[in-house]
Short mmCIF file of C-alpha atoms in Angstrom, two decimals:
data_model
loop_
_atom_site.label_atom_id
_atom_site.label_comp_id
_atom_site.label_asym_id
_atom_site.label_seq_id
_atom_site.Cartn_x
_atom_site.Cartn_y
_atom_site.Cartn_z
CA LYS A 1 -2.85 -18.85 -5.98
CA ILE A 2 0.09 -17.10 -4.19
CA ASN A 3 3.24 -18.92 -5.21
CA LEU A 4 6.94 -18.43 -3.71
CA TYR A 5 8.29 -16.04 -6.12
CA PHE A 6 5.01 -14.01 -4.96
CA TRP A 7 6.21 -14.51 -0.76
CA VAL A 8 10.16 -14.12 -1.74
CA GLY A 9 9.65 -10.56 -3.46
CA PHE A 10 7.51 -9.79 -1.01
CA VAL A 11 9.69 -10.17 2.22
CA PHE A 12 12.91 -9.14 -0.16
CA THR A 13 10.92 -5.69 -0.82
CA PHE A 14 9.79 -5.43 2.61
CA LEU A 15 13.20 -6.23 4.44
CA TYR A 16 15.21 -4.02 1.84
CA ILE A 17 12.98 -0.50 3.23
CA VAL A 18 13.02 -1.25 6.81
CA ARG A 19 16.98 -2.18 6.20
CA SER A 20 17.48 0.62 3.87
CA PHE A 21 15.52 3.31 5.57
CA PRO A 22 15.62 2.50 9.31
CA SER A 23 13.02 5.74 9.81
CA LEU A 24 10.91 4.50 8.05
CA SER A 25 10.32 1.33 9.50
CA TYR A 26 11.35 0.22 13.36
CA ASP A 27 12.79 4.09 14.14
CA THR A 28 10.05 5.86 12.61
CA GLU A 29 8.61 8.94 13.50
CA LEU A 30 6.02 11.52 12.97
CA TRP A 31 6.84 12.83 9.76
CA ALA A 32 5.71 15.51 7.39
CA GLU A 33 1.98 15.35 6.70
CA LEU A 34 1.87 11.94 8.46
CA ALA A 35 2.24 14.34 11.46
CA THR A 36 1.02 17.87 10.63
CA ASN A 37 -1.83 15.67 8.42
CA PHE A 38 -3.06 12.68 8.91
CA TYR A 39 -2.42 12.44 13.04
CA HIS A 40 -3.74 15.97 13.21
CA ASN A 41 -6.07 15.54 11.44
CA ALA A 42 -7.29 11.86 13.09
CA ARG A 43 -7.18 12.58 16.44
CA TYR A 44 -8.33 16.12 17.10
CA SER A 45 -11.20 16.60 13.93
CA SER A 46 -14.55 14.42 13.20
CA PHE A 47 -14.93 11.59 11.73
CA TYR A 48 -16.60 13.89 8.86
CA GLU A 49 -13.65 16.60 8.50
CA ASN A 50 -11.22 14.07 7.97
CA ILE A 51 -13.15 12.96 5.05
CA TRP A 52 -13.28 16.62 3.29
CA VAL A 53 -9.42 17.73 4.48
CA THR A 54 -7.84 18.39 1.41
CA ASP A 55 -3.55 17.14 1.74
CA ALA A 56 -2.30 19.59 -1.57
CA GLY A 57 -5.72 19.59 -3.38
CA TYR A 58 -6.22 16.48 -3.60
CA LEU A 59 -8.43 13.37 -1.07
CA PRO A 60 -6.22 11.16 0.44
CA TRP A 61 -8.65 9.16 1.33
CA LEU A 62 -7.00 5.87 2.45
CA GLN A 63 -4.47 7.11 4.75
CA ARG A 64 -7.00 9.44 6.39
CA PHE A 65 -9.10 5.79 6.84
CA ILE A 66 -5.65 4.32 7.39
CA SER A 67 -5.24 7.43 10.32
CA VAL A 68 -8.91 7.26 11.60
CA ILE A 69 -9.16 3.64 12.10
CA ILE A 70 -5.72 4.01 14.63
CA ILE A 71 -6.45 6.67 16.33
CA LYS A 72 -10.26 6.57 16.84
CA VAL A 73 -10.82 2.83 16.89
CA PHE A 74 -7.87 1.15 18.79
CA LYS A 75 -6.13 5.17 20.05
CA MET A 76 -2.59 3.95 19.20
CA TYR A 77 -1.28 7.33 19.46
CA ASP A 78 1.77 6.56 20.54
CA TYR A 79 2.35 3.74 18.14
CA PHE A 80 0.13 5.52 15.12
CA PRO A 81 3.75 5.85 13.32
CA TYR A 82 4.92 2.43 13.64
CA ILE A 83 1.49 1.30 12.47
CA CYS A 84 1.21 3.58 9.66
CA GLN A 85 4.58 2.71 7.90
CA PHE A 86 4.29 -1.26 8.37
CA ILE A 87 0.60 -0.58 6.35
CA GLY A 88 2.94 1.67 4.06
CA ILE A 89 5.84 -0.87 3.52
CA SER A 90 3.35 -3.95 3.65
CA LEU A 91 1.26 -2.57 0.82
CA ILE A 92 4.21 -1.54 -1.61
CA SER A 93 5.92 -4.98 -1.12
CA PHE A 94 2.42 -6.33 -1.99
CA PHE A 95 1.84 -3.93 -5.09
CA CYS A 96 4.96 -4.57 -6.30
CA SER A 97 5.06 -9.02 -5.98
CA LEU A 98 1.58 -9.09 -7.17
CA ILE A 99 3.17 -9.42 -11.12
CA ASN A 100 4.16 -13.03 -9.62
CA LEU A 101 1.64 -14.45 -9.21
CA PHE A 102 0.66 -17.32 -12.23
CA GLN A 103 -2.46 -15.53 -12.88
CA PHE A 104 -0.06 -13.06 -14.51
CA ARG A 105 2.53 -15.75 -16.62
CA LYS A 106 -0.46 -14.43 -19.90
CA ILE A 107 1.68 -10.91 -20.14
CA ILE A 108 5.07 -12.32 -19.27
CA LYS A 109 5.31 -16.15 -19.41
CA THR A 110 8.77 -16.64 -17.41
CA ASP A 111 8.22 -16.83 -13.18
CA PHE A 112 12.00 -15.97 -13.36
CA THR A 113 11.26 -12.16 -15.04
CA ARG A 114 8.37 -11.66 -13.53
CA PHE A 115 10.60 -11.60 -10.56
CA VAL A 116 13.11 -9.71 -11.77
CA ILE A 117 10.34 -7.47 -12.18
CA SER A 118 8.95 -7.60 -8.97
CA ILE A 119 11.74 -6.77 -7.25
CA VAL A 120 12.90 -3.80 -9.98
CA LEU A 121 9.76 -2.41 -9.12
CA GLY A 122 10.55 -2.87 -5.38
CA VAL A 123 14.00 -2.01 -5.12
CA GLY A 124 15.52 -0.62 -8.08
CA ILE A 125 13.07 2.29 -9.73
CA PHE A 126 11.55 4.12 -7.19
CA SER A 127 14.36 3.36 -3.97
CA GLN A 128 14.19 6.70 -2.94
CA TYR A 129 12.89 7.68 0.70
CA ASP A 130 10.06 9.93 0.05
CA GLU A 131 8.56 6.83 -2.31
CA PHE A 132 8.13 4.40 0.80
CA THR A 133 6.73 6.65 3.56
CA PHE A 134 3.22 6.24 4.35
CA ILE A 135 2.05 9.61 2.42
CA ASN A 136 3.36 8.46 -0.63
CA PHE A 137 2.01 4.41 -0.60
CA SER A 138 -0.94 4.77 -2.38
CA TYR A 139 1.09 5.74 -6.27
CA TYR A 140 2.02 1.78 -5.66
CA GLY A 141 -1.41 0.83 -6.25
CA ILE A 142 -0.88 1.80 -10.03
CA PHE A 143 1.01 -1.74 -10.64
CA PHE A 144 -2.49 -3.20 -9.08
CA ILE A 145 -4.91 -1.10 -11.32
CA VAL A 146 -2.51 -1.95 -14.26
CA LEU A 147 -2.37 -5.48 -13.86
CA SER A 148 -6.31 -5.63 -12.93
CA PHE A 149 -6.73 -5.09 -17.20
CA PHE A 150 -4.93 -8.50 -17.63
CA PHE A 151 -6.44 -10.67 -14.60
CA ASN A 152 -8.29 -13.58 -15.35
CA LYS A 153 -11.79 -12.63 -13.65
CA GLU A 154 -13.49 -15.55 -14.82
CA LYS A 155 -11.68 -17.74 -12.73
CA LEU A 156 -12.57 -16.19 -9.34
CA SER A 157 -15.09 -17.28 -6.84
CA THR A 158 -18.26 -14.85 -6.56
CA LEU A 159 -16.10 -14.03 -2.89
CA GLN A 160 -12.83 -13.49 -4.25
CA PHE A 161 -14.37 -11.73 -7.68
CA LEU A 162 -15.92 -9.24 -4.48
CA PHE A 163 -12.35 -8.78 -2.87
CA PHE A 164 -10.75 -7.54 -6.34
CA LEU A 165 -13.52 -5.00 -7.31
CA PHE A 166 -13.01 -4.17 -3.70
CA PHE A 167 -9.85 -3.40 -3.27
CA ALA A 168 -9.58 -2.19 -7.10
CA PHE A 169 -12.05 0.11 -5.85
CA VAL A 170 -10.60 1.52 -2.65
CA PHE A 171 -7.75 2.53 -5.18
CA CYS A 172 -9.12 3.84 -7.76
CA VAL A 173 -11.93 5.98 -5.62
CA PHE A 174 -9.87 6.57 -2.37
CA ASN A 175 -6.58 8.42 -4.00
CA LEU A 176 -8.47 10.96 -5.58
#
C-alpha cells in the first residue's frame, strides 16, 4: 500500500531535482548521449538498429525503448528532452521513495527513519547533475532490485505480482 511517506518522499525528491537542476527539467535541452545517441538513433535508425546500438559498450535498452516510443510512436521531436528528463526524474523519485512502503518495515521498523533514508538517497548521496540525467536514471533501479529481495510477494494479488515481475525484468534485463 502506498502511504503518505512515500508520496512526500517522491514529491520532495522530484521538486529538489527540478529546483536544483533547472537544465534537467523545465529548462532542459538535448545533452550528451540524450542528443548524440538516444535522440539521433530513435529518429534516424530503425527499431531493430536501435536495439543493438551500444552506448559505451552496453545496451541501454530502457532509455532506448523510451526514446523510440517518444520519437517513432508519438513524434514528439520538440519535446523529446523534456519528456525524457521528466520520465527520468520521476523514476529516480519513485525508486528513492520505495523504501517508505509499509512492506519494508521488516527491514527498518520506524516509518520516519525509512523516510529520512529515502530523502538521503534522493537528494543527499547522489546529488550531482550527472546522476539525475535521463542517461543515468536507470542506475537508481538498484534500489528497486535490492528492496525486491525483502518484498513479501505472497501478499500480492496475481496482477500485482505480475506487475512486480515485469518491473523487475525491465530493470534487470533492459540495462545490460
